[in-house]
Structure formats: structure tokens, C-alpha cells
Short mmCIF file of C-alpha atoms and ligand atoms in Angstrom, two decimals:
data_model
loop_
_atom_site.label_atom_id
_atom_site.label_comp_id
_atom_site.label_asym_id
_atom_site.label_seq_id
_atom_site.Cartn_x
_atom_site.Cartn_y
_atom_site.Cartn_z
CA MET A 1 -7.62 23.27 -10.36
CA VAL A 2 -5.97 24.06 -6.97
CA ILE A 3 -7.24 25.11 -3.84
CA LYS A 4 -4.41 27.73 -2.86
CA SER A 5 -5.11 29.01 0.99
CA LEU A 6 -8.74 28.75 2.97
CA LYS A 7 -9.45 30.53 6.25
CA LEU A 8 -12.07 29.23 8.43
CA ILE A 9 -13.78 31.53 11.01
CA ASP A 10 -15.88 29.81 13.20
CA PHE A 11 -16.21 26.52 11.19
CA ARG A 12 -17.50 23.82 13.27
CA ASN A 13 -14.30 22.79 16.04
CA TYR A 14 -11.56 25.92 13.65
CA GLU A 15 -11.73 29.01 15.49
CA ASN A 16 -9.73 30.87 13.62
CA ILE A 17 -7.29 29.70 10.99
CA ASP A 18 -5.66 31.01 7.74
CA PHE A 19 -3.64 27.85 6.18
CA THR A 20 -1.65 27.43 2.81
CA PHE A 21 -2.07 23.80 0.70
CA ASN A 22 0.75 22.32 -1.12
CA PRO A 23 -0.67 22.17 -5.26
CA GLY A 24 0.20 18.46 -4.99
CA ILE A 25 -0.81 16.40 -1.97
CA ASN A 26 -1.46 17.48 0.81
CA PHE A 27 -1.77 14.21 3.73
CA ILE A 28 -3.52 15.39 6.63
CA TYR A 29 -2.34 13.24 10.01
CA GLY A 30 -4.75 13.76 12.88
CA LYS A 31 -5.97 11.72 15.76
CA ASN A 32 -9.52 10.80 16.25
CA GLY A 33 -11.59 13.78 16.58
CA GLN A 34 -9.42 16.37 15.75
CA GLY A 35 -10.90 17.83 12.71
CA LYS A 36 -10.13 16.10 9.54
CA THR A 37 -13.74 15.22 8.17
CA ASN A 38 -14.55 18.97 9.50
CA LEU A 39 -11.30 20.41 7.39
CA ILE A 40 -12.63 18.27 4.21
CA GLU A 41 -16.19 19.23 4.34
CA SER A 42 -15.37 23.22 4.53
CA LEU A 43 -12.95 22.59 1.29
CA TYR A 44 -16.28 20.60 -0.20
CA LEU A 45 -18.30 23.08 0.95
CA THR A 46 -16.39 25.01 -1.40
CA THR A 47 -16.97 23.59 -4.70
CA HIS A 48 -19.86 22.07 -3.68
CA LEU A 49 -21.93 24.97 -1.80
CA LYS A 50 -23.29 21.99 0.38
CA SER A 51 -22.31 19.93 3.07
CA PHE A 52 -22.16 16.03 2.53
CA ARG A 53 -22.77 15.82 6.01
CA THR A 54 -25.72 17.83 7.22
CA SER A 55 -28.55 19.84 5.45
CA LYS A 56 -28.67 22.15 7.79
CA ILE A 57 -26.14 24.99 7.73
CA SER A 58 -26.36 26.28 11.62
CA ASP A 59 -24.40 22.40 11.95
CA LEU A 60 -21.45 23.81 10.53
CA CYS A 61 -21.36 27.31 12.71
CA ALA A 62 -18.95 26.46 15.91
CA PHE A 63 -20.83 25.73 18.27
CA SER A 64 -22.51 28.82 20.42
CA LYS A 65 -21.35 30.81 17.35
CA LYS A 66 -23.90 32.47 14.98
CA ILE A 67 -21.81 33.29 11.86
CA SER A 68 -19.17 31.17 10.34
CA THR A 69 -17.13 32.29 7.59
CA VAL A 70 -15.45 30.06 5.00
CA GLN A 71 -12.85 31.88 2.52
CA THR A 72 -10.91 30.12 -0.20
CA SER A 73 -8.28 31.61 -2.80
CA LEU A 74 -8.11 29.16 -6.09
CA LEU A 75 -6.57 28.57 -9.16
CA LYS A 76 -8.09 26.77 -12.03
CA GLN A 77 -6.52 26.46 -15.92
CA ASN A 78 -4.50 30.15 -14.69
CA VAL A 79 -7.46 31.60 -13.50
CA HIS A 80 -7.59 32.98 -9.91
CA HIS A 81 -10.60 32.92 -8.28
CA ASP A 82 -11.83 33.81 -4.62
CA VAL A 83 -14.62 32.56 -3.14
CA ARG A 84 -15.96 33.93 0.31
CA ILE A 85 -19.17 31.66 1.90
CA THR A 86 -21.23 33.39 5.18
CA LEU A 87 -22.69 31.09 7.14
CA HIS A 88 -25.28 32.55 9.33
CA GLU A 89 -28.05 30.72 11.37
CA ASN A 90 -29.67 28.72 8.17
CA LEU A 91 -28.45 31.46 5.44
CA LYS A 92 -26.04 31.01 3.01
CA ARG A 93 -24.29 33.99 1.81
CA VAL A 94 -21.85 33.17 -1.30
CA LEU A 95 -19.08 36.10 -3.02
CA HIS A 96 -17.04 34.94 -5.84
CA ASN A 97 -14.34 37.57 -6.97
CA GLN A 98 -16.71 39.96 -5.10
CA LYS A 99 -19.94 39.09 -6.52
CA SER A 100 -23.09 37.60 -4.97
CA VAL A 101 -23.64 34.03 -6.60
CA ASN A 102 -27.56 33.98 -6.45
CA TYR A 103 -27.40 30.46 -8.47
CA THR A 104 -25.70 27.36 -6.84
CA SER A 105 -26.11 26.03 -10.37
CA GLU A 106 -24.50 28.63 -12.42
CA TYR A 107 -21.49 28.55 -9.30
CA ILE A 108 -21.07 25.14 -9.44
CA LYS A 109 -20.18 24.85 -12.68
CA ASN A 110 -16.74 26.61 -12.15
CA PHE A 111 -15.30 24.17 -9.28
CA LEU A 112 -15.17 20.74 -9.07
CA SER A 113 -14.09 17.92 -6.11
CA LEU A 114 -14.50 14.61 -6.02
CA LEU A 115 -15.14 13.11 -2.27
CA PHE A 116 -14.34 9.64 -1.08
CA SER A 117 -16.09 9.65 2.73
CA PRO A 118 -16.70 6.45 4.53
CA ASP A 119 -20.21 7.91 5.15
CA GLN A 120 -20.89 8.51 1.06
CA LEU A 121 -19.51 4.83 0.57
CA VAL A 122 -22.22 3.66 3.00
CA ALA A 123 -24.99 5.32 1.32
CA PHE A 124 -23.28 4.68 -2.10
CA LYS A 125 -23.55 1.03 -1.24
CA GLU A 126 -27.08 1.22 0.28
CA PHE A 127 -29.39 3.54 -1.48
CA PRO A 128 -29.80 3.40 -5.16
CA LEU A 129 -31.05 7.23 -5.00
CA GLU A 130 -27.17 8.36 -3.78
CA ARG A 131 -25.79 5.90 -6.95
CA ARG A 132 -28.08 7.72 -9.45
CA ASN A 133 -27.13 11.44 -7.53
CA PHE A 134 -23.57 9.82 -7.89
CA ILE A 135 -24.23 9.41 -11.44
CA ASP A 136 -25.89 12.85 -11.93
CA ARG A 137 -23.18 15.11 -10.45
CA ILE A 138 -20.96 14.27 -13.19
CA LEU A 139 -23.19 14.40 -16.50
CA PHE A 140 -24.14 17.64 -14.93
CA ARG A 141 -20.76 18.73 -15.25
CA VAL A 142 -19.79 17.17 -18.17
CA ASP A 143 -23.17 17.38 -20.87
CA GLU A 144 -24.70 20.64 -20.69
CA LYS A 145 -28.14 20.07 -22.02
CA TYR A 146 -28.31 16.78 -19.42
CA PHE A 147 -29.21 19.17 -16.12
CA GLN A 148 -32.14 20.81 -18.10
CA ARG A 149 -33.68 17.36 -18.75
CA ILE A 150 -33.40 16.23 -15.21
CA LYS A 151 -34.99 19.11 -14.23
CA GLU A 152 -37.86 18.53 -17.03
CA PHE A 153 -38.33 15.20 -16.17
CA ASN A 154 -38.70 15.81 -12.78
CA ARG A 155 -41.33 18.87 -13.31
CA ILE A 156 -42.96 16.06 -15.47
CA ARG A 157 -43.43 13.91 -13.27
CA LYS A 158 -44.55 15.78 -10.18
CA GLN A 159 -47.62 17.08 -12.04
CA LYS A 160 -48.31 13.55 -13.13
CA ASN A 161 -48.05 12.29 -9.96
CA VAL A 162 -50.72 14.69 -8.89
CA LEU A 163 -52.62 13.85 -11.87
CA LEU A 164 -52.57 10.05 -11.02
CA ARG A 165 -53.89 11.00 -7.29
CA ASN A 166 -57.02 13.04 -8.74
CA ARG A 167 -56.88 9.51 -11.36
CA ASN A 168 -57.42 12.33 -13.83
CA LYS A 169 -56.86 9.76 -17.07
CA LYS A 170 -57.05 12.71 -19.94
CA GLU A 171 -54.57 14.84 -18.82
CA ILE A 172 -52.24 12.01 -17.64
CA SER A 173 -52.04 10.76 -21.76
CA VAL A 174 -50.89 14.49 -22.07
CA TRP A 175 -48.17 14.55 -19.50
CA ASN A 176 -47.02 10.88 -20.74
CA GLN A 177 -46.40 12.12 -24.17
CA LEU A 178 -43.51 14.98 -22.42
CA ILE A 179 -42.13 12.45 -20.49
CA ALA A 180 -41.73 9.73 -23.28
CA PHE A 181 -39.83 12.42 -25.22
CA VAL A 182 -37.33 13.18 -22.34
CA ILE A 183 -36.56 9.83 -21.21
CA PRO A 184 -34.83 8.69 -23.92
CA GLU A 185 -32.22 11.14 -23.78
CA ILE A 186 -31.23 10.63 -19.98
CA VAL A 187 -30.96 7.23 -20.84
CA ASN A 188 -28.89 7.78 -23.40
CA SER A 189 -26.78 9.85 -21.09
CA ARG A 190 -26.57 7.78 -18.94
CA GLU A 191 -25.62 4.65 -21.04
CA TRP A 192 -22.78 6.93 -22.57
CA ILE A 193 -21.13 7.75 -19.09
CA VAL A 194 -21.44 3.94 -17.88
CA LYS A 195 -19.83 3.27 -21.30
CA LYS A 196 -16.81 5.66 -20.49
CA ILE A 197 -16.21 4.87 -17.27
CA ASN A 198 -16.05 0.90 -18.06
CA GLY A 199 -13.21 2.37 -20.51
CA VAL A 200 -10.66 3.01 -17.21
CA LEU A 201 -12.45 1.24 -14.27
CA ALA A 202 -10.64 -2.10 -14.63
CA GLU A 203 -6.92 -0.54 -15.40
CA ILE A 204 -7.64 1.75 -12.07
CA PHE A 205 -8.58 -0.78 -9.91
CA CYS A 206 -5.73 -3.50 -10.80
CA ALA A 207 -3.85 -0.55 -10.62
CA LEU A 208 -4.62 0.18 -7.08
CA THR A 209 -4.98 -3.76 -5.84
CA GLY A 210 -2.37 -5.23 -8.05
CA ARG A 211 -5.00 -7.70 -8.60
CA ASN A 212 -5.88 -9.20 -11.97
CA ILE A 213 -9.86 -9.10 -11.46
CA SER A 214 -12.17 -6.91 -13.67
CA LEU A 215 -14.47 -4.34 -11.90
CA GLU A 216 -17.16 -3.63 -13.86
CA PHE A 217 -20.01 -0.64 -13.66
CA TYR A 218 -23.46 -1.32 -14.65
CA TYR A 219 -26.44 0.71 -15.76
CA GLY A 220 -29.68 -1.28 -15.07
CA SER A 221 -31.98 1.14 -16.65
CA ASP A 222 -36.41 0.96 -15.46
CA LEU A 223 -37.18 0.39 -18.49
CA LYS A 224 -34.63 -1.88 -20.40
CA GLY A 225 -36.80 -5.12 -20.97
CA LYS A 226 -40.38 -3.36 -21.03
CA THR A 227 -39.76 -0.89 -23.51
CA ASP A 228 -37.06 -0.18 -26.25
CA ASN A 229 -35.50 3.54 -25.98
CA SER A 230 -37.78 5.51 -28.04
CA PRO A 231 -40.41 7.74 -27.40
CA GLU A 232 -43.14 5.62 -29.00
CA SER A 233 -42.55 3.00 -27.23
CA ILE A 234 -42.31 4.24 -23.94
CA LEU A 235 -45.38 6.15 -24.26
CA ARG A 236 -47.30 2.52 -25.45
CA TYR A 237 -45.59 1.49 -22.34
CA LEU A 238 -47.05 4.02 -20.15
CA ALA A 239 -50.49 3.78 -22.02
CA GLU A 240 -50.61 -0.34 -20.94
CA LYS A 241 -49.42 0.50 -17.60
CA LEU A 242 -51.66 3.46 -16.45
CA ASP A 243 -54.29 1.77 -14.33
CA GLN A 244 -51.28 0.22 -12.45
CA GLU A 245 -50.06 3.82 -11.54
CA ILE A 246 -53.27 5.26 -11.30
CA GLY A 247 -53.71 2.36 -8.53
CA ASN A 248 -50.71 3.65 -7.15
CA GLY A 249 -51.24 7.13 -6.93
CA TYR A 250 -47.77 8.04 -8.58
CA CYS A 251 -45.06 7.39 -11.57
CA LEU A 252 -43.83 3.88 -11.36
CA PHE A 253 -41.87 3.70 -14.68
CA GLY A 254 -38.86 5.66 -15.54
CA PRO A 255 -35.05 6.80 -14.93
CA HIS A 256 -35.80 8.02 -11.28
CA LYS A 257 -36.25 4.41 -10.27
CA ASP A 258 -32.87 3.32 -12.41
CA ASN A 259 -30.16 1.50 -10.38
CA PHE A 260 -26.52 0.63 -10.92
CA TRP A 261 -23.98 -1.68 -9.43
CA MET A 262 -20.76 -2.91 -10.10
CA THR A 263 -19.44 -7.00 -10.81
CA LEU A 264 -16.25 -8.17 -9.38
CA ASP A 265 -15.22 -11.18 -12.31
CA GLY A 266 -18.75 -11.01 -13.01
CA LYS A 267 -20.24 -11.08 -9.43
CA LYS A 268 -22.41 -8.74 -7.85
CA ASP A 269 -21.14 -5.84 -5.61
CA ARG A 270 -23.88 -6.38 -2.16
CA GLN A 271 -23.91 -9.74 -2.44
CA THR A 272 -20.25 -10.63 -2.40
CA PHE A 273 -17.77 -7.95 -1.95
CA SER A 274 -15.97 -7.73 0.85
CA GLN A 275 -15.60 -4.64 2.75
CA GLY A 276 -12.07 -3.57 1.35
CA GLU A 277 -13.08 -4.88 -1.80
CA TYR A 278 -16.17 -2.52 -1.63
CA ARG A 279 -13.94 0.29 -0.57
CA VAL A 280 -11.53 0.45 -3.05
CA ALA A 281 -14.00 -0.41 -5.91
CA TYR A 282 -15.68 2.43 -4.88
CA LEU A 283 -12.70 4.63 -4.73
CA SER A 284 -11.55 3.11 -8.09
CA LEU A 285 -14.87 4.77 -9.45
CA GLN A 286 -14.22 7.82 -8.22
CA LEU A 287 -10.35 7.89 -9.86
CA ALA A 288 -12.41 6.62 -13.58
CA MET A 289 -14.37 10.19 -12.73
CA ASN A 290 -11.52 11.73 -12.26
CA GLN A 291 -10.07 10.62 -15.54
CA ILE A 292 -13.36 11.61 -17.12
CA ILE A 293 -13.65 15.09 -16.31
CA SER A 294 -9.98 15.72 -16.74
CA SER A 295 -10.70 14.65 -20.22
CA GLU A 296 -13.84 15.52 -21.18
CA LEU A 297 -13.66 19.60 -19.53
CA GLY A 298 -9.68 20.07 -19.42
CA PHE A 299 -8.84 20.01 -15.81
CA LYS A 300 -8.11 18.72 -12.71
CA PRO A 301 -10.61 18.02 -9.99
CA ILE A 302 -10.06 18.19 -6.57
CA LEU A 303 -9.81 14.95 -5.01
CA LEU A 304 -10.93 14.66 -1.17
CA LEU A 305 -9.64 11.38 -0.08
CA ASP A 306 -11.31 11.17 4.06
CA ASP A 307 -10.27 8.19 5.70
CA ILE A 308 -9.53 5.82 2.68
CA PHE A 309 -6.99 3.74 4.26
CA SER A 310 -9.18 1.77 6.76
CA GLU A 311 -9.91 -1.43 6.17
CA LEU A 312 -7.03 -1.57 3.34
CA ASP A 313 -3.92 -3.82 3.14
CA ASP A 314 -0.49 -2.57 3.38
CA ILE A 315 -0.24 -3.70 -0.27
CA ILE A 316 -3.24 -1.45 -1.65
CA CYS A 317 -2.85 1.48 0.76
CA GLU A 318 0.92 1.42 -0.69
CA LYS A 319 0.06 1.30 -4.28
CA THR A 320 -3.16 3.84 -3.56
CA VAL A 321 -0.51 6.40 -2.63
CA SER A 322 1.37 5.68 -5.66
CA TYR A 323 -1.25 5.85 -8.35
CA ILE A 324 -2.81 9.07 -6.57
CA ILE A 325 0.93 10.47 -6.76
CA GLN A 326 1.14 10.57 -10.36
CA SER A 327 -2.31 11.92 -11.18
CA ASP A 328 -1.52 14.76 -10.37
CA ASN A 329 -4.43 16.17 -9.22
CA GLN A 330 -4.56 18.14 -6.03
CA VAL A 331 -5.35 15.67 -3.71
CA PHE A 332 -6.05 15.76 0.50
CA ILE A 333 -6.21 12.47 2.24
CA THR A 334 -6.88 12.68 5.95
CA SER A 335 -5.35 9.20 8.07
CA THR A 336 -4.77 8.30 11.53
CA THR A 337 -2.29 6.51 10.26
CA ILE A 338 1.22 8.27 10.37
CA PRO A 339 2.71 9.37 7.32
CA GLU A 340 6.01 8.26 7.89
CA ARG A 341 4.51 5.11 6.53
CA PHE A 342 4.14 6.09 3.13
CA LYS A 343 7.89 7.53 1.70
CA GLU A 344 6.55 8.74 -1.25
CA ILE A 345 4.84 11.48 0.79
CA GLU A 346 6.31 14.83 1.22
CA ASN A 347 4.14 17.56 2.16
CA THR A 348 1.96 16.60 5.83
CA ILE A 349 0.05 18.40 7.75
CA CYS A 350 -0.58 17.82 11.13
CA ILE A 351 -4.06 18.42 12.68
CA HIS A 352 -4.77 18.62 16.71
CA ALA A 353 -7.80 20.25 18.02
CA GLY A 354 -9.05 22.15 15.06
CA LYS A 355 -5.42 23.78 14.37
CA LEU A 356 -3.17 22.97 11.46
CA SER A 357 0.66 22.77 11.04
CA THR A 358 3.07 21.65 8.99
CA VAL A 359 5.34 18.73 9.53
N1 LIG B 1 -20.72 22.85 15.10
C1 LIG B 1 -19.33 22.15 15.74
N2 LIG B 1 -18.61 23.09 16.85
C2 LIG B 1 -17.56 22.55 17.44
N3 LIG B 1 -17.05 21.52 17.00
C3 LIG B 1 -17.86 20.62 16.50
C4 LIG B 1 -18.86 21.17 15.41
N4 LIG B 1 -18.98 19.62 14.94
C5 LIG B 1 -18.47 19.24 15.20
N5 LIG B 1 -17.55 19.29 15.88
C6 LIG B 1 -16.48 18.76 17.10
O1 LIG B 1 -15.28 18.33 15.95
C7 LIG B 1 -14.34 17.94 16.27
C8 LIG B 1 -13.61 16.86 15.23
O2 LIG B 1 -14.91 16.36 14.25
P1 LIG B 1 -13.96 15.73 13.02
O3 LIG B 1 -15.32 15.03 12.37
O4 LIG B 1 -13.28 16.34 12.25
O5 LIG B 1 -13.18 14.87 13.46
P2 LIG B 1 -12.34 13.77 12.77
O6 LIG B 1 -10.58 14.23 12.67
O7 LIG B 1 -12.44 13.64 10.89
O8 LIG B 1 -12.17 12.43 13.45
P3 LIG B 1 -12.36 10.99 13.18
O9 LIG B 1 -10.64 10.01 12.91
O10 LIG B 1 -13.08 9.95 14.13
O11 LIG B 1 -12.88 11.05 11.72
C9 LIG B 1 -15.53 16.60 17.05
O12 LIG B 1 -14.97 16.12 18.26
C10 LIG B 1 -16.70 16.89 16.81
O13 LIG B 1 -17.42 17.12 18.21
MG1 LIG B 2 -12.91 12.00 10.25
#
């Protein structure tokens, strides 16, 4: 898929821009504080209907303005889409091909962008919740039923938490039966995607770094080693742990406690990866997702790569650019580094004080 053009009015530090992008690489160059991340944020908003930096819509409006507009023209599998997002105080109104969008979950099935941003990298490194969200965002797209299962799991867990706090043992057993049927399906989907990721991850990491060491992605299911993945065993396990859960007043076991991590030649990420290694491993993971989406859904997501080059050595930067160019996605790369460094890059956009120009 391709974002053909973008209009921004009073969005962050953009007063009024109307810009046409290249369907391949868009290398966006600018000094600190000029609007590179703001631009990436507006493109992410178009595909995910939320920001990756704030949950407050009003933060997106230019200072001292009340209304902001993000308007895009997109092309996906030869079909044109017009999207207009109006942000007004804390309300967001979305028009997709002139029709009002009422359900975000319906809208986001249409489009997908994969984001690399320094802030998301930190969150991914620090919080298991962020790693689960990362996996879930992709599974929602490639496995139709997965979204329903997670919704169901969260609904049951919420109800069970209330009952645990009220120490209502009899009713909890009923909800345990329901949850024991949903859990195996969530675990199976997560195992499936991790297997898919590992089918391509090591090769991508080698291509980006030139290093012949193996990068692997691991899934640590919370229930692994405690019970097998059948509803009967899970139910038995939860019954055994009932008093412990009542003591704590909330659900202690299940996919909401799952974790994911990476290893390089068998060594675990947080304990051993250098800053640059973590960065390029995370980028490899995003590019693995890109391949999975392309083969499962038949279209190429947009790659939003904000500030990828800092902390990476020259060899990795050059190999990354070569890899991205041959990936055939529409890509937005932002950098404070001068584009002349990368001979393969042809389309350069310069950002200065919220204004874009082609170089
Ligand atoms: N709501 C807003 N209204 C107006 N300006 C804003 C708003 N929010 C942020 N800004 C300003 O936009 C400017 C550009 O921010 P942005 O994060 O896009 O910079 P950047 O080009 O990515 O810089 P860096 O290279 O340091 O990451 C900043 O100076 C910031 O103060
Ligand atoms: Mg930035």
C-alpha cells in the first residue's frame, strides 16, 4: 500500500502543508525539532487511528488551535482511498471515502503501517505488555478470529477479577471453565506467529548486519511448564490455584502474563545485547512482520522508520538502506544525517520548521 499525498492543517508544528510522496523510499532529512517525528505520527495516525506518542487527541492540535485536520489519499491493491481525520479537542472524527467511521477495529483492517521509533523501542525493551501488544497488533490483522478471542478473554478476566475480589468461589468456577476454553486458542495463535517470525528473522538480521550470528524470537507462555495447553488441564490448574488467586484478588495466570524476548546466539536480549544490537534486532523483527503480512495478506505495509540510524555503525546503516530499498515497500525514513551518505537514495525530502520541500 502507498500513501500518495498528505494534507495537514494545524497538526503539531505543521500549519498547512499539502505534499505528494514517492511510492518507494522517502528519505526525510531535517535538523532536530523540525517536525520529522510529527510527520511520522500523522502517517501512523492515518493507519492506526491513534498516536504512538500520546493518548490525548488535543496534544496533536497545533498549540493555541482547537481543530486539526489530517487528510490522506492512499492506494491499496489498486483501490483508491480517501481518509480525512478531524481532531477537535478530545474528539476524533474519521471519514473514509466520505463515509463516517464508527468502529476503529473495522477501519484498521484496511491499512497497516509498521513503526520503528526510538520511544517504542524503549517501551518494547522495558515492558512485556508492549511486547504482547506488538504481537497482538499483527495477529489481529492476519488471524480474523484472534481479535474476538482476546476480546472474549479480557471480558471473562474482568468479570473473574470482580468475583475474585468478592471471594465468590462457586461462580469463579463457571468463569474458569469459560476462560479455559479461550486460552489454548490464544496460545496456539501466538505460537504460530512466533514460528513464522523465526522462519525469516535470522536471515534478516544477517542481511542488516553482515554478521553471521543467529537472532531468535521466543515466546514464554505463562502457563508453559505449569499445565499443558488443553482446556481440561488448564481448568484443573486454575482450580488448584483458586485460593491463591482469591488471596490476590485478581487473575494470576494466563496469556495476559505471557512474555516474549529475543536471543543472539542463545544469549538473552536485556542481559547481553548492546544498544545497537537491540536496535537492529528490533528493526529485524519489524521487517520479519513485514514479510509475514506480505505473504499472509497479499499487500505490503507502509514502513515508518523514525530516526533508525542513530547508534548504528556505518556498515549497518548502509546494509539497512540496501535491504529496505529492495523490500519494495513504501518507506518513510527520517534522519538528521545528510542523505548524500547513502548513494542509493534518490528521493529526499527536507523538513525545516514544519515545511517540506523536495531536494
Ligand atoms: N501541538 C504542537 N503544536 C506545535 N508544535 C508542536 C506541538 N507538539 C510538538 N511541537 C513541536 O514540534 C517540533 C518538532 O517536533 P518533532 O518531534 O517532530 O521533531 P523532530 O524533527 O523529530 O526532532 P528530533 O530530530 O529531535 O527527533 C518541536 O519543536 C515541538 O516542540
Ligand atoms: Mg524525532
